[in-house]
GROMACS .gro file of C-alpha atoms in nm:
model
  201
    1MET     CA    1  -0.003   0.017  -0.015
    2GLY     CA    2   0.156   0.324  -0.096
    3ASP     CA    3   0.153   0.649   0.106
    4THR     CA    4  -0.054   0.943   0.016
    5TRP     CA    5   0.132   1.338   0.009
    6VAL     CA    6  -0.069   1.639   0.040
    7THR     CA    7   0.202   1.913  -0.070
    8ASP     CA    8   0.190   2.305  -0.111
    9ILE     CA    9   0.489   2.365  -0.317
   10ASN     CA   10   0.496   2.689  -0.133
   11ASP     CA   11   0.527   2.531   0.177
   12LEU     CA   12   0.798   2.278   0.029
   13PHE     CA   13   1.004   2.584  -0.108
   14PRO     CA   14   0.928   2.901   0.067
   15LEU     CA   15   0.974   3.201  -0.158
   16GLY     CA   16   1.129   2.967  -0.400
   17ALA     CA   17   1.428   2.853  -0.178
   18PRO     CA   18   1.658   2.658  -0.428
   19LEU     CA   19   1.716   2.301  -0.389
   20GLY     CA   20   2.057   2.330  -0.363
   21GLU     CA   21   2.016   2.511   0.000
   22MET     CA   22   1.796   2.207   0.159
   23PRO     CA   23   1.936   1.913   0.328
   24GLU     CA   24   2.000   1.629   0.120
   25PRO     CA   25   1.723   1.367   0.173
   26ALA     CA   26   1.431   1.695   0.131
   27ARG     CA   27   1.666   1.778  -0.137
   28ARG     CA   28   1.563   1.487  -0.318
   29LEU     CA   29   1.202   1.435  -0.221
   30GLY     CA   30   1.146   1.775  -0.309
   31ALA     CA   31   1.289   1.769  -0.658
   32TYR     CA   32   1.081   1.445  -0.701
   33LEU     CA   33   0.763   1.637  -0.598
   34ALA     CA   34   0.865   1.965  -0.853
   35ALA     CA   35   0.928   1.731  -1.133
   36ILE     CA   36   0.571   1.569  -1.070
   37ALA     CA   37   0.454   1.963  -1.000
   38GLY     CA   38   0.570   2.054  -1.382
   39ALA     CA   39   0.469   1.764  -1.549
   40GLY     CA   40   0.129   1.809  -1.424
   41SER     CA   41   0.112   2.167  -1.483
   42LEU     CA   42   0.186   2.066  -1.833
   43ALA     CA   43  -0.135   1.829  -1.844
   44PRO     CA   44  -0.446   1.928  -2.018
   45PRO     CA   45  -0.661   2.024  -1.776
   46GLY     CA   46  -0.915   1.691  -1.679
   47GLU     CA   47  -0.690   1.467  -1.837
   48ARG     CA   48  -0.491   1.202  -1.677
   49VAL     CA   49  -0.146   1.204  -1.793
   50GLN     CA   50   0.061   0.878  -1.800
   51THR     CA   51   0.424   1.049  -1.766
   52PRO     CA   52   0.748   0.869  -1.802
   53LEU     CA   53   0.872   0.993  -1.463
   54ARG     CA   54   0.981   0.715  -1.245
   55CYS     CA   55   0.843   0.653  -0.868
   56ARG     CA   56   1.079   0.691  -0.588
   57ARG     CA   57   0.972   0.473  -0.321
   58ARG     CA   58   1.155   0.114  -0.240
   59PRO     CA   59   0.988  -0.103  -0.112
   60GLY     CA   60   1.098  -0.428   0.035
   61HIS     CA   61   1.427  -0.212  -0.014
   62HIS     CA   62   1.388  -0.304  -0.404
   63ALA     CA   63   1.336   0.023  -0.650
   64CYS     CA   64   0.928   0.020  -0.753
   65PRO     CA   65   0.868  -0.058  -1.125
   66GLY     CA   66   0.611   0.215  -1.140
   67TYR     CA   67   0.560   0.526  -1.340
   68ILE     CA   68   0.352   0.902  -1.237
   69ASP     CA   69   0.028   0.938  -1.400
   70VAL     CA   70  -0.073   1.334  -1.354
   71LEU     CA   71  -0.418   1.469  -1.331
   72ARG     CA   72  -0.471   1.842  -1.381
   73LEU     CA   73  -0.738   1.998  -1.218
   74ASP     CA   74  -0.762   2.365  -1.222
   75VAL     CA   75  -1.074   2.388  -1.015
   76PRO     CA   76  -0.993   2.392  -0.775
   77ALA     CA   77  -0.628   2.426  -0.855
   78HIS     CA   78  -0.433   2.132  -0.784
   79ILE     CA   79  -0.237   1.821  -0.960
   80HIS     CA   80  -0.349   1.478  -0.824
   81TRP     CA   81  -0.071   1.185  -0.872
   82SER     CA   82  -0.012   0.840  -0.843
   83CYS     CA   83   0.218   0.546  -0.894
   84THR     CA   84   0.096   0.260  -1.130
   85SER     CA   85   0.221   0.001  -0.944
   86CYS     CA   86   0.272   0.096  -0.531
   87ASP     CA   87   0.006   0.298  -0.536
   88ASP     CA   88   0.177   0.596  -0.366
   89ASN     CA   89  -0.020   0.888  -0.433
   90GLY     CA   90  -0.052   1.280  -0.338
   91LEU     CA   91  -0.200   1.618  -0.421
   92ILE     CA   92  -0.019   1.946  -0.507
   93GLN     CA   93  -0.111   2.227  -0.431
   94GLY     CA   94  -0.037   2.613  -0.473
   95TRP     CA   95   0.124   2.549  -0.817
   96GLN     CA   96   0.003   2.801  -1.046
   97GLY     CA   97   0.226   3.109  -1.047
   98SER     CA   98   0.515   2.914  -0.933
   99LEU     CA   99   0.887   2.829  -1.043
  100TRP     CA  100   0.736   2.513  -1.121
  101ASP     CA  101   0.412   2.606  -1.343
  102LEU     CA  102   0.519   2.543  -1.647
  103SER     CA  103   0.179   2.593  -1.838
  104GLN     CA  104   0.237   2.973  -1.963
  105LEU     CA  105   0.420   2.967  -2.284
  106PRO     CA  106   0.584   3.231  -2.422
  107GLU     CA  107   0.490   3.402  -2.752
  108ASP     CA  108   0.812   3.263  -2.901
  109VAL     CA  109   0.763   2.929  -2.789
  110GLN     CA  110   0.416   2.885  -2.888
  111ALA     CA  111   0.474   3.050  -3.223
  112ALA     CA  112   0.727   2.760  -3.237
  113ALA     CA  113   0.485   2.464  -3.114
  114ASP     CA  114   0.228   2.570  -3.351
  115HIS     CA  115   0.493   2.471  -3.626
  116ASP     CA  116   0.547   2.126  -3.712
  117GLU     CA  117   0.733   1.903  -3.419
  118THR     CA  118   0.964   1.643  -3.399
  119GLU     CA  119   0.928   1.370  -3.173
  120VAL     CA  120   1.213   1.206  -3.014
  121HIS     CA  121   1.198   0.809  -2.861
  122LEU     CA  122   1.394   0.769  -2.590
  123GLN     CA  123   1.446   0.454  -2.386
  124ASP     CA  124   1.348   0.455  -2.005
  125GLU     CA  125   1.735   0.460  -1.906
  126GLU     CA  126   1.777   0.728  -2.177
  127TYR     CA  127   1.508   0.943  -2.021
  128GLN     CA  128   1.627   0.913  -1.705
  129LEU     CA  129   1.984   0.996  -1.732
  130LEU     CA  130   1.804   1.341  -1.917
  131ARG     CA  131   1.635   1.391  -1.659
  132GLY     CA  132   1.933   1.409  -1.490
  133ILE     CA  133   2.136   1.688  -1.675
  134SER     CA  134   2.189   1.929  -1.404
  135VAL     CA  135   2.157   2.262  -1.625
  136LEU     CA  136   1.825   2.329  -1.812
  137ASP     CA  137   1.683   2.664  -1.898
  138THR     CA  138   1.287   2.665  -1.837
  139ASP     CA  139   1.210   2.600  -2.245
  140SER     CA  140   1.381   2.272  -2.205
  141GLU     CA  141   1.246   2.192  -1.852
  142ARG     CA  142   0.903   2.241  -2.059
  143ILE     CA  143   1.021   1.927  -2.312
  144VAL     CA  144   1.154   1.699  -2.068
  145LEU     CA  145   0.865   1.720  -1.802
  146GLY     CA  146   0.613   1.701  -2.092
  147ALA     CA  147   0.733   1.387  -2.198
  148ARG     CA  148   0.478   1.083  -2.245
  149ARG     CA  149   0.539   0.725  -2.157
  150ALA     CA  150   0.555   0.511  -2.477
  151ALA     CA  151   0.286   0.207  -2.487
  152ARG     CA  152   0.637  -0.024  -2.437
  153GLY     CA  153   0.822   0.190  -2.203
  154GLY     CA  154   1.018   0.459  -2.250
  155ALA     CA  155   0.926   0.846  -2.341
  156ARG     CA  156   0.875   1.057  -2.617
  157LEU     CA  157   0.953   1.447  -2.619
  158ARG     CA  158   0.772   1.681  -2.901
  159CYS     CA  159   0.950   1.951  -2.995
  160SER     CA  160   1.068   2.197  -3.284
  161ASP     CA  161   1.374   2.121  -3.414
  162GLU     CA  162   1.512   2.472  -3.294
  163GLU     CA  163   1.372   2.378  -2.916
  164LEU     CA  164   1.559   1.987  -2.991
  165GLU     CA  165   1.867   2.171  -3.098
  166GLU     CA  166   1.873   2.386  -2.776
  167LEU     CA  167   1.763   2.060  -2.546
  168LEU     CA  168   2.153   1.880  -2.762
  169GLY     CA  169   2.342   2.214  -2.629
  170PHE     CA  170   2.266   2.124  -2.273
  171VAL     CA  171   2.345   1.756  -2.348
  172ALA     CA  172   2.646   1.812  -2.459
  173PHE     CA  173   2.747   2.106  -2.237
  174GLU     CA  174   2.683   1.799  -1.929
  175ALA     CA  175   2.869   1.519  -2.103
  176ASN     CA  176   3.200   1.805  -2.200
  177HIS     CA  177   3.210   1.892  -1.796
  178GLU     CA  178   3.154   1.497  -1.693
  179SER     CA  179   3.434   1.346  -1.499
  180GLN     CA  180   3.268   0.990  -1.500
  181ARG     CA  181   3.420   0.816  -1.806
  182GLN     CA  182   3.094   0.604  -1.795
  183ARG     CA  183   2.855   0.812  -1.762
  184GLN     CA  184   3.014   1.046  -2.008
  185GLN     CA  185   2.988   0.765  -2.281
  186ARG     CA  186   2.639   0.777  -2.177
  187LEU     CA  187   2.579   1.111  -2.228
  188ASP     CA  188   2.742   1.115  -2.554
  189HIS     CA  189   2.532   0.809  -2.658
  190LEU     CA  190   2.203   1.016  -2.567
  191TYR     CA  191   2.333   1.337  -2.768
  192GLU     CA  192   2.403   1.128  -3.091
  193ARG     CA  193   2.015   0.928  -3.031
  194MET     CA  194   1.889   1.261  -3.016
  195ALA     CA  195   2.038   1.445  -3.294
  196HIS     CA  196   1.959   1.137  -3.508
  197ALA     CA  197   1.606   1.279  -3.477
  198LEU     CA  198   1.660   1.626  -3.579
  199ASP     CA  199   1.876   1.506  -3.908
  200GLY     CA  200   1.529   1.291  -3.943
  201LEU     CA  201   1.719   0.992  -3.933
   0.00000   0.00000   0.00000
């Protein structure tokens, strides 16, 4: 049986306190709930969305195999989320207008969204690696958290070619500054996979 979390995002992050200033356990929980809030803010109101975000619980000291589904309701404004496996679930309130509200598209981003989009398919481990990129701007964060879970696992990202080029720049930056050889190789492979989609391969 999972836990039920009722979270006001403004209580979790008072005055937009950065994650880096929080104790490690609180930072991990905060990052988890912030990602759910961001994904939920991008969901069409009233529509349950299957995200590729992984559940963070470890029942019996084993990683939960489940993913997070989100349902955004605007009246009253909250995001309901639940795990597909362990029944962990919760409500996130206070997200509208917060740093984690990604629902408002700038005019230039909306204009790009009105054009043909590129769809990028990533395997689950590739998407989780992308989620771990340390520096992303708001537009790239919107693409990553706006991904949908693929029918057979993994993630589907949709964005314009220009947005994908910007996201690739962050992946390349992360790879170039990664000191661990194995992770650097995984980032290089991720870059190549995403670049192939840009090339139409």
